[in-house]
GROMACS .gro file of C-alpha atoms in nm:
model
  402
    1MET     CA    1  -5.902   6.031   8.953
    2ASN     CA    2  -5.793   6.310   8.723
    3ILE     CA    3  -5.444   6.240   8.590
    4GLY     CA    4  -5.230   6.489   8.401
    5ILE     CA    5  -4.938   6.394   8.178
    6VAL     CA    6  -4.665   6.650   8.100
    7THR     CA    7  -4.494   6.542   7.781
    8THR     CA    8  -4.369   6.602   7.431
    9TRP     CA    9  -4.674   6.551   7.207
   10PHE     CA   10  -4.596   6.464   6.846
   11ASP     CA   11  -4.454   6.167   6.652
   12ARG     CA   12  -4.160   6.106   6.882
   13GLY     CA   13  -4.059   5.816   7.107
   14ALA     CA   14  -4.129   6.004   7.430
   15ALA     CA   15  -4.479   6.098   7.314
   16PHE     CA   16  -4.560   5.739   7.218
   17VAL     CA   17  -4.460   5.637   7.571
   18SER     CA   18  -4.695   5.898   7.716
   19LYS     CA   19  -4.971   5.785   7.482
   20GLN     CA   20  -4.936   5.426   7.602
   21PHE     CA   21  -4.956   5.541   7.964
   22ALA     CA   22  -5.262   5.751   7.881
   23ASP     CA   23  -5.436   5.464   7.703
   24VAL     CA   24  -5.404   5.240   8.010
   25LEU     CA   25  -5.479   5.503   8.275
   26SER     CA   26  -5.782   5.635   8.087
   27ASN     CA   27  -5.964   5.304   8.145
   28ASP     CA   28  -6.027   5.409   8.506
   29ASN     CA   29  -5.944   5.780   8.513
   30LYS     CA   30  -5.980   6.106   8.326
   31VAL     CA   31  -5.653   6.190   8.150
   32TYR     CA   32  -5.537   6.539   8.051
   33ILE     CA   33  -5.228   6.623   7.843
   34PHE     CA   34  -4.999   6.921   7.898
   35ALA     CA   35  -4.805   6.932   7.570
   36ARG     CA   36  -4.459   7.071   7.629
   37GLY     CA   37  -4.373   7.290   7.334
   38GLY     CA   38  -3.999   7.337   7.365
   39GLU     CA   39  -3.909   7.079   7.103
   40SER     CA   40  -4.219   7.066   6.883
   41TYR     CA   41  -4.580   6.956   6.890
   42ASP     CA   42  -4.846   6.837   6.649
   43GLN     CA   43  -5.176   7.024   6.664
   44SER     CA   44  -5.303   6.891   6.331
   45SER     CA   45  -5.301   6.510   6.356
   46SER     CA   46  -5.611   6.346   6.503
   47TYR     CA   47  -5.382   6.087   6.664
   48TRP     CA   48  -5.264   6.351   6.912
   49LYS     CA   49  -5.613   6.483   6.989
   50GLN     CA   50  -5.762   6.179   7.160
   51TYR     CA   51  -5.729   6.341   7.502
   52PRO     CA   52  -5.791   6.699   7.620
   53VAL     CA   53  -5.468   6.882   7.535
   54THR     CA   54  -5.327   7.208   7.666
   55TRP     CA   55  -5.062   7.335   7.425
   56SER     CA   56  -4.795   7.500   7.636
   57LYS     CA   57  -4.591   7.811   7.572
   58ARG     CA   58  -4.298   7.750   7.339
   59TYR     CA   59  -3.939   7.805   7.448
   60ALA     CA   60  -3.632   7.813   7.225
   61GLY     CA   61  -3.370   7.541   7.208
   62GLY     CA   62  -3.592   7.235   7.260
   63SER     CA   63  -3.611   7.303   7.633
   64THR     CA   64  -3.841   7.101   7.860
   65ARG     CA   65  -3.903   7.409   8.074
   66ILE     CA   66  -4.264   7.500   8.148
   67ASN     CA   67  -4.448   7.825   8.212
   68TRP     CA   68  -4.551   7.808   8.580
   69PRO     CA   69  -4.874   8.018   8.564
   70GLN     CA   70  -4.996   7.814   8.268
   71PHE     CA   71  -4.911   7.485   8.440
   72LYS     CA   72  -5.077   7.596   8.766
   73ASP     CA   73  -5.396   7.698   8.582
   74TRP     CA   74  -5.401   7.365   8.398
   75VAL     CA   75  -5.377   7.171   8.725
   76GLU     CA   76  -5.643   7.378   8.901
   77ASP     CA   77  -5.886   7.411   8.608
   78ASN     CA   78  -5.891   7.033   8.556
   79ASN     CA   79  -5.884   6.938   8.926
   80ILE     CA   80  -5.584   6.718   8.860
   81ASP     CA   81  -5.487   6.475   9.138
   82VAL     CA   82  -5.167   6.324   8.998
   83VAL     CA   83  -4.920   6.454   8.738
   84LEU     CA   84  -4.695   6.218   8.544
   85PHE     CA   85  -4.385   6.396   8.408
   86ASN     CA   86  -4.226   6.233   8.105
   87GLU     CA   87  -3.853   6.308   8.061
   88GLN     CA   88  -3.872   6.633   8.256
   89GLN     CA   89  -3.517   6.773   8.255
   90ASP     CA   90  -3.589   7.123   8.387
   91TRP     CA   91  -3.648   7.073   8.755
   92GLU     CA   92  -3.802   7.401   8.867
   93ILE     CA   93  -4.153   7.294   8.767
   94VAL     CA   94  -4.123   6.976   8.974
   95ALA     CA   95  -4.008   7.175   9.277
   96ASP     CA   96  -4.287   7.431   9.227
   97ALA     CA   97  -4.546   7.154   9.194
   98LYS     CA   98  -4.479   7.060   9.556
   99ASN     CA   99  -4.675   7.375   9.643
  100LEU     CA  100  -4.988   7.241   9.477
  101ASN     CA  101  -5.224   6.985   9.623
  102ILE     CA  102  -5.117   6.713   9.379
  103LYS     CA  103  -4.899   6.403   9.370
  104THR     CA  104  -4.613   6.385   9.122
  105VAL     CA  105  -4.478   6.082   8.937
  106ALA     CA  106  -4.178   6.053   8.706
  107TYR     CA  107  -4.142   5.830   8.403
  108ILE     CA  108  -3.772   5.745   8.419
  109ASP     CA  109  -3.558   5.792   8.111
  110TYR     CA  110  -3.296   6.066   8.135
  111TYR     CA  111  -3.072   6.124   8.437
  112THR     CA  112  -2.712   6.199   8.527
  113GLN     CA  113  -2.508   6.128   8.837
  114GLU     CA  114  -2.590   6.482   8.949
  115THR     CA  115  -2.965   6.461   8.893
  116ILE     CA  116  -3.030   6.120   9.051
  117PRO     CA  117  -3.093   6.285   9.395
  118PHE     CA  118  -3.344   6.528   9.239
  119PHE     CA  119  -3.587   6.243   9.171
  120GLN     CA  120  -3.657   6.246   9.545
  121LEU     CA  121  -3.877   6.546   9.462
  122TYR     CA  122  -4.125   6.303   9.306
  123ASP     CA  123  -4.373   6.107   9.512
  124ALA     CA  124  -4.308   5.801   9.295
  125VAL     CA  125  -4.099   5.695   8.995
  126ILE     CA  126  -4.194   5.443   8.725
  127CYS     CA  127  -3.908   5.234   8.584
  128ASN     CA  128  -3.981   5.038   8.267
  129THR     CA  129  -3.642   4.864   8.255
  130LYS     CA  130  -3.429   4.683   8.512
  131ARG     CA  131  -3.149   4.925   8.430
  132HIS     CA  132  -3.354   5.228   8.535
  133LEU     CA  133  -3.465   5.048   8.851
  134GLU     CA  134  -3.102   4.984   8.937
  135ALA     CA  135  -3.020   5.354   8.903
  136LEU     CA  136  -3.325   5.469   9.102
  137ASN     CA  137  -3.328   5.197   9.368
  138GLY     CA  138  -3.270   5.458   9.638
  139HIS     CA  139  -3.614   5.610   9.585
  140PRO     CA  140  -3.869   5.492   9.845
  141ASN     CA  141  -4.143   5.455   9.582
  142ALA     CA  142  -3.967   5.314   9.276
  143TYR     CA  143  -4.193   5.080   9.075
  144TYR     CA  144  -4.073   4.839   8.807
  145ILE     CA  145  -4.319   4.783   8.522
  146PRO     CA  146  -4.159   4.592   8.230
  147TRP     CA  147  -4.210   4.780   7.906
  148GLY     CA  148  -4.420   4.644   7.626
  149THR     CA  149  -4.617   4.752   7.324
  150ASP     CA  150  -4.974   4.751   7.201
  151THR     CA  151  -4.994   4.409   7.039
  152ASP     CA  152  -5.328   4.497   6.883
  153VAL     CA  153  -5.157   4.772   6.681
  154PHE     CA  154  -4.815   4.618   6.628
  155LYS     CA  155  -4.869   4.271   6.487
  156PRO     CA  156  -4.720   4.045   6.218
  157LYS     CA  157  -4.785   4.088   5.851
  158LYS     CA  158  -4.964   3.798   5.686
  159GLU     CA  159  -4.695   3.699   5.435
  160ASN     CA  160  -4.511   3.374   5.505
  161THR     CA  161  -4.131   3.408   5.517
  162THR     CA  162  -4.039   3.042   5.460
  163SER     CA  163  -3.975   3.098   5.087
  164LEU     CA  164  -3.745   3.397   5.128
  165ASN     CA  165  -3.438   3.406   4.905
  166ALA     CA  166  -3.276   3.685   5.107
  167PRO     CA  167  -3.377   3.894   5.405
  168ILE     CA  168  -3.493   4.253   5.399
  169PHE     CA  169  -3.330   4.426   5.694
  170PHE     CA  170  -3.523   4.718   5.842
  171HIS     CA  171  -3.387   4.996   6.064
  172SER     CA  172  -3.568   5.283   6.234
  173ALA     CA  173  -3.331   5.579   6.266
  174GLY     CA  174  -3.594   5.810   6.414
  175MET     CA  175  -3.466   6.166   6.433
  176GLY     CA  176  -3.113   6.033   6.484
  177GLY     CA  177  -2.938   6.253   6.231
  178ILE     CA  178  -2.608   6.400   6.342
  179ASN     CA  179  -2.576   6.228   6.682
  180LEU     CA  180  -2.634   5.879   6.534
  181ARG     CA  181  -2.734   5.739   6.873
  182LYS     CA  182  -2.926   5.455   6.713
  183GLY     CA  183  -2.613   5.323   6.544
  184THR     CA  184  -2.725   5.401   6.190
  185ASP     CA  185  -2.365   5.475   6.088
  186ILE     CA  186  -2.241   5.142   6.227
  187LEU     CA  187  -2.526   4.959   6.053
  188VAL     CA  188  -2.463   5.110   5.711
  189GLU     CA  189  -2.089   5.045   5.725
  190SER     CA  190  -2.148   4.688   5.848
  191PHE     CA  191  -2.414   4.614   5.586
  192SER     CA  192  -2.173   4.722   5.311
  193HIS     CA  193  -1.968   4.410   5.399
  194VAL     CA  194  -2.262   4.167   5.386
  195LYS     CA  195  -2.208   3.920   5.102
  196SER     CA  196  -2.531   3.914   4.907
  197ASP     CA  197  -2.663   4.079   4.593
  198ASN     CA  198  -3.025   4.020   4.698
  199ALA     CA  199  -3.028   4.126   5.062
  200GLN     CA  200  -3.175   4.472   5.121
  201LEU     CA  201  -3.154   4.735   5.392
  202ILE     CA  202  -3.439   4.982   5.444
  203ILE     CA  203  -3.367   5.282   5.664
  204HIS     CA  204  -3.662   5.483   5.793
  205SER     CA  205  -3.565   5.829   5.917
  206GLN     CA  206  -3.750   6.139   6.029
  207SER     CA  207  -3.440   6.340   5.938
  208PRO     CA  208  -3.325   6.399   5.578
  209ILE     CA  209  -3.032   6.209   5.432
  210LYS     CA  210  -2.814   6.521   5.455
  211SER     CA  211  -2.826   6.471   5.833
  212TYR     CA  212  -2.608   6.162   5.786
  213PRO     CA  213  -2.297   6.309   5.620
  214SER     CA  214  -2.060   6.035   5.738
  215ILE     CA  215  -2.258   5.758   5.563
  216ARG     CA  216  -2.453   5.942   5.296
  217LYS     CA  217  -2.212   5.839   5.021
  218ILE     CA  218  -2.242   5.469   5.112
  219ILE     CA  219  -2.623   5.489   5.124
  220GLU     CA  220  -2.648   5.658   4.785
  221SER     CA  221  -2.394   5.431   4.616
  222ASP     CA  222  -2.527   5.095   4.737
  223SER     CA  223  -2.834   4.995   4.534
  224ARG     CA  224  -2.931   4.748   4.807
  225ILE     CA  225  -3.001   5.032   5.052
  226LYS     CA  226  -3.326   5.226   5.045
  227PHE     CA  227  -3.359   5.546   5.251
  228ILE     CA  228  -3.711   5.661   5.345
  229GLU     CA  229  -3.759   6.004   5.501
  230LYS     CA  230  -4.103   6.068   5.650
  231THR     CA  231  -4.299   6.064   5.972
  232VAL     CA  232  -4.531   5.766   6.008
  233SER     CA  233  -4.785   5.701   6.282
  234PRO     CA  234  -4.812   5.355   6.445
  235PRO     CA  235  -4.772   5.080   6.339
  236GLY     CA  236  -4.497   5.239   6.133
  237LEU     CA  237  -4.311   5.068   5.849
  238TYR     CA  238  -4.205   4.740   6.007
  239HIS     CA  239  -4.405   4.554   5.743
  240LEU     CA  240  -4.143   4.652   5.486
  241GLY     CA  241  -3.881   4.423   5.639
  242ASN     CA  242  -3.848   4.080   5.796
  243VAL     CA  243  -3.542   4.130   6.019
  244TYR     CA  244  -3.500   4.436   6.241
  245VAL     CA  245  -3.149   4.574   6.290
  246TYR     CA  246  -3.095   4.819   6.574
  247PRO     CA  247  -2.730   4.857   6.684
  248SER     CA  248  -2.823   5.135   6.924
  249LYS     CA  249  -2.547   5.295   7.129
  250LEU     CA  250  -2.778   5.402   7.412
  251GLU     CA  251  -3.146   5.365   7.498
  252GLY     CA  252  -3.384   5.467   7.771
  253ILE     CA  253  -3.615   5.182   7.674
  254GLY     CA  254  -3.573   5.102   7.306
  255LEU     CA  255  -3.937   5.130   7.204
  256THR     CA  256  -3.882   5.007   6.852
  257ILE     CA  257  -3.738   4.676   6.972
  258CYS     CA  258  -4.067   4.575   7.136
  259GLU     CA  259  -4.260   4.706   6.835
  260ALA     CA  260  -4.045   4.507   6.591
  261LEU     CA  261  -4.075   4.186   6.794
  262ALA     CA  262  -4.453   4.226   6.810
  263CYS     CA  263  -4.455   4.263   6.432
  264GLY     CA  264  -4.269   3.934   6.402
  265LEU     CA  265  -3.928   4.073   6.312
  266PRO     CA  266  -3.628   3.890   6.462
  267THR     CA  267  -3.413   4.166   6.609
  268ILE     CA  268  -3.039   4.221   6.586
  269THR     CA  269  -2.926   4.463   6.856
  270THR     CA  270  -2.646   4.560   7.093
  271ASN     CA  271  -2.574   4.320   7.378
  272THR     CA  272  -2.629   4.556   7.667
  273GLN     CA  273  -2.917   4.683   7.880
  274PRO     CA  274  -3.189   4.763   7.813
  275MET     CA  275  -3.174   4.609   7.465
  276ASN     CA  276  -3.085   4.262   7.592
  277GLU     CA  277  -3.375   4.277   7.839
  278PHE     CA  278  -3.604   4.229   7.539
  279VAL     CA  279  -3.409   4.015   7.290
  280GLU     CA  280  -3.306   3.656   7.362
  281ASP     CA  281  -2.997   3.563   7.166
  282GLY     CA  282  -3.055   3.270   6.929
  283LYS     CA  283  -3.430   3.268   6.988
  284THR     CA  284  -3.589   3.605   6.911
  285GLY     CA  285  -3.284   3.767   6.758
  286VAL     CA  286  -2.908   3.810   6.776
  287LEU     CA  287  -2.714   4.013   7.033
  288VAL     CA  288  -2.409   4.188   6.890
  289ASP     CA  289  -2.075   4.212   7.070
  290ILE     CA  290  -1.967   4.545   7.217
  291GLU     CA  291  -1.635   4.687   7.100
  292ARG     CA  292  -1.602   4.973   7.349
  293HIS     CA  293  -1.785   5.207   7.584
  294ILE     CA  294  -1.783   5.587   7.553
  295ALA     CA  295  -1.889   5.842   7.814
  296ARG     CA  296  -2.149   6.087   7.686
  297ALA     CA  297  -2.051   6.453   7.666
  298ASP     CA  298  -2.374   6.553   7.843
  299GLY     CA  299  -2.293   6.336   8.144
  300TYR     CA  300  -2.575   6.085   8.101
  301TYR     CA  301  -2.560   5.823   8.378
  302TRP     CA  302  -2.487   5.529   8.146
  303PRO     CA  303  -2.213   5.525   7.878
  304GLU     CA  304  -2.271   5.463   7.511
  305SER     CA  305  -2.200   5.107   7.398
  306ILE     CA  306  -2.041   5.088   7.055
  307CYS     CA  307  -2.101   4.751   6.895
  308SER     CA  308  -1.849   4.561   6.685
  309LYS     CA  309  -1.897   4.614   6.312
  310SER     CA  310  -1.762   4.267   6.234
  311SER     CA  311  -2.003   4.112   6.486
  312LEU     CA  312  -2.293   4.307   6.335
  313THR     CA  313  -2.198   4.202   5.982
  314LYS     CA  314  -2.178   3.842   6.100
  315ALA     CA  315  -2.526   3.865   6.256
  316MET     CA  316  -2.679   3.995   5.933
  317GLN     CA  317  -2.484   3.741   5.727
  318PHE     CA  318  -2.638   3.464   5.938
  319PHE     CA  319  -2.988   3.553   5.817
  320VAL     CA  320  -2.859   3.596   5.460
  321ASP     CA  321  -2.710   3.247   5.466
  322ASN     CA  322  -3.003   3.094   5.657
  323PRO     CA  323  -3.323   3.267   5.538
  324GLY     CA  324  -3.523   2.961   5.638
  325GLU     CA  325  -3.445   3.038   6.003
  326ILE     CA  326  -3.634   3.368   5.991
  327GLN     CA  327  -3.976   3.205   6.026
  328GLU     CA  328  -3.885   3.028   6.352
  329TYR     CA  329  -3.725   3.342   6.495
  330SER     CA  330  -4.032   3.537   6.389
  331SER     CA  331  -4.272   3.298   6.562
  332ASN     CA  332  -4.062   3.313   6.878
  333ALA     CA  333  -4.060   3.693   6.863
  334VAL     CA  334  -4.439   3.715   6.841
  335GLU     CA  335  -4.493   3.459   7.118
  336THR     CA  336  -4.247   3.637   7.348
  337SER     CA  337  -4.406   3.971   7.271
  338LEU     CA  338  -4.755   3.847   7.357
  339ASN     CA  339  -4.643   3.675   7.677
  340GLN     CA  340  -4.379   3.911   7.814
  341PHE     CA  341  -4.397   4.248   7.639
  342ASN     CA  342  -4.769   4.311   7.605
  343TRP     CA  343  -4.816   4.662   7.746
  344LYS     CA  344  -5.182   4.620   7.839
  345LYS     CA  345  -5.090   4.314   8.042
  346ASN     CA  346  -4.775   4.458   8.201
  347ALA     CA  347  -4.939   4.791   8.282
  348SER     CA  348  -5.245   4.639   8.447
  349CYS     CA  349  -5.087   4.731   8.783
  350LEU     CA  350  -5.052   5.097   8.683
  351ASN     CA  351  -5.386   5.223   8.811
  352PRO     CA  352  -5.349   5.055   9.155
  353ILE     CA  353  -5.004   5.213   9.183
  354PHE     CA  354  -5.140   5.560   9.109
  355LEU     CA  355  -5.413   5.505   9.368
  356GLU     CA  356  -5.172   5.399   9.644
  357ILE     CA  357  -4.912   5.672   9.596
  358SER     CA  358  -4.884   5.893   9.901
  359LYS     CA  359  -4.763   6.249   9.884
  360ASN     CA  360  -4.411   6.291  10.017
  361GLU     CA  361  -4.305   6.577  10.235
  362PRO     CA  362  -4.103   6.842  10.046
  363VAL     CA  363  -3.749   6.714  10.003
  364SER     CA  364  -3.441   6.911  10.100
  365ILE     CA  365  -3.163   6.880   9.844
  366ASP     CA  366  -2.803   6.962   9.927
  367LYS     CA  367  -2.727   7.312   9.797
  368SER     CA  368  -2.408   7.188   9.631
  369LEU     CA  369  -2.622   6.957   9.416
  370ARG     CA  370  -2.925   7.182   9.379
  371PRO     CA  371  -2.988   7.308   9.023
  372ARG     CA  372  -2.953   7.682   9.004
  373ALA     CA  373  -3.301   7.714   8.857
  374LEU     CA  374  -3.461   7.570   9.171
  375GLY     CA  375  -3.348   7.875   9.365
  376TYR     CA  376  -3.509   8.118   9.122
  377SER     CA  377  -3.852   8.269   9.151
  378PHE     CA  378  -4.068   8.227   8.842
  379GLU     CA  379  -4.020   8.595   8.754
  380LYS     CA  380  -3.642   8.566   8.782
  381ARG     CA  381  -3.640   8.250   8.570
  382GLU     CA  382  -3.849   8.419   8.302
  383LYS     CA  383  -3.607   8.711   8.291
  384HIS     CA  384  -3.310   8.474   8.273
  385TRP     CA  385  -3.462   8.275   7.986
  386SER     CA  386  -3.577   8.589   7.807
  387ILE     CA  387  -3.220   8.718   7.800
  388TRP     CA  388  -3.086   8.380   7.692
  389GLY     CA  389  -3.350   8.359   7.419
  390LYS     CA  390  -3.241   8.697   7.279
  391ILE     CA  391  -2.880   8.579   7.272
  392GLN     CA  392  -2.978   8.261   7.089
  393ARG     CA  393  -3.180   8.453   6.830
  394LYS     CA  394  -2.891   8.695   6.773
  395ILE     CA  395  -2.649   8.407   6.724
  396GLY     CA  396  -2.895   8.248   6.481
  397ARG     CA  397  -2.919   8.567   6.274
  398LEU     CA  398  -2.541   8.599   6.258
  399TYR     CA  399  -2.511   8.232   6.156
  400ASN     CA  400  -2.765   8.278   5.875
  401GLN     CA  401  -2.560   8.568   5.738
  402LEU     CA  402  -2.249   8.352   5.697
   0.00000   0.00000   0.00000
C-alpha cells in the first residue's frame, strides 16, 4: 500500500508522532509525507528527510489549512491509498478528500465539543490514549493503540544512581512559552520551596527565557536552576537528569512521559488522564494532586488540570530526602516501558488495521454544526484566506511601528 501522512514536519511533538507512525507503517508499505507548512517546517535536517516529502504551501498564523490542488496532485502522483491526518484542525481538506479514491484516517489529539461529530468524515480514527477513545467512542471505526516510544532510541544512561547525594530534576518545556501548558510556571515556583542546596532543576525549552516572564526572575535568581534553550533531536536531553518532572495542565498524549520512562527517569506528573495512564504512583513515579480544573478559552474538549504546588513540592522533596529510592523507581520505569509502552510492540497491529479499513460513504453533517469552510469552494476559501492574510500582515506592520 501507499500511505500518505499529512503533518507538521520539524522538531515538534506532533511531527515525532507522525515519524513513529511512519517508521512502523514503512515496514510493509511505501510512506509519503505531506509537510504542512502553516506553523513551520525543517527542510535542512536529515532527520526529516528519511521519507519522500512534499513541502506544502505556507499559510500565515500557524494554520493547518492545506492547498487543495497541491494536495490532490500529491495523492494522485504517488498513487496514495490511505491518508493519515495528524492534528488536522481545518476540516475542508478532509471533506474534499472524500472526492478522491482514497481512505482517510485521523490521529486523534485535538477536538472540541463542536468538532467531535466532524470526525465521522474519516473512515477510521486512531486513539493512543483511553481518554481519546472515550471521546471518540461514537465512531464506528475507532481503534485504541496504547502509545509508546522507540525503546531502541530512548534508553537509560549507563551511570548508576545508587550513590546520588541529591536528584537532578529534568523538565521538557517544549515550545511552551507564554501559554505554559506544560506547567513550567508551577514547577519553577514549587521547586523554589524544595529544601536542598544540592538538588538541581534543568529546564529544556525551545522558546527563549523571555517567553516565561512570570517565572523568569525566579529562574535567573536561583543558582540551582539551569535553563537550556535549543532544539534537540531524539533522544533529547533526558540524560542530564535522573527524575523527570512534568506537571502538565493538558496533554493529547504526553510524549515526553513515555520517553522519560524509557530513559529510566522516574516521573512526577499530574494525576489525570492521559498522564496517569503511563505513570504508576509509588512504582514508576509520583502522581501529583490536582488543585482545580479550568476550561480552555479555545473550547478544547477536556479542561486544564492545575496541580497543587504543595503536592508537587512534596513529590520532589521525597526524592531529595530519599535519593536511594531513585534506582528502584528507575528500574521499574524501564521495565514498564519495555513491557507496556514499547511503540514497535504496541503498533504491531497498525498495518492490519490500515489494510482492513473500509471507505465510508460521505457523511452528512448537520448544517448548524458544519464548519463554514466546508461550504466554500476552494476558490472562495483561497479568496477568504487571502483577504485575512492581508489583514494580518497590516496588523503586524502597525504593531512593529509601535
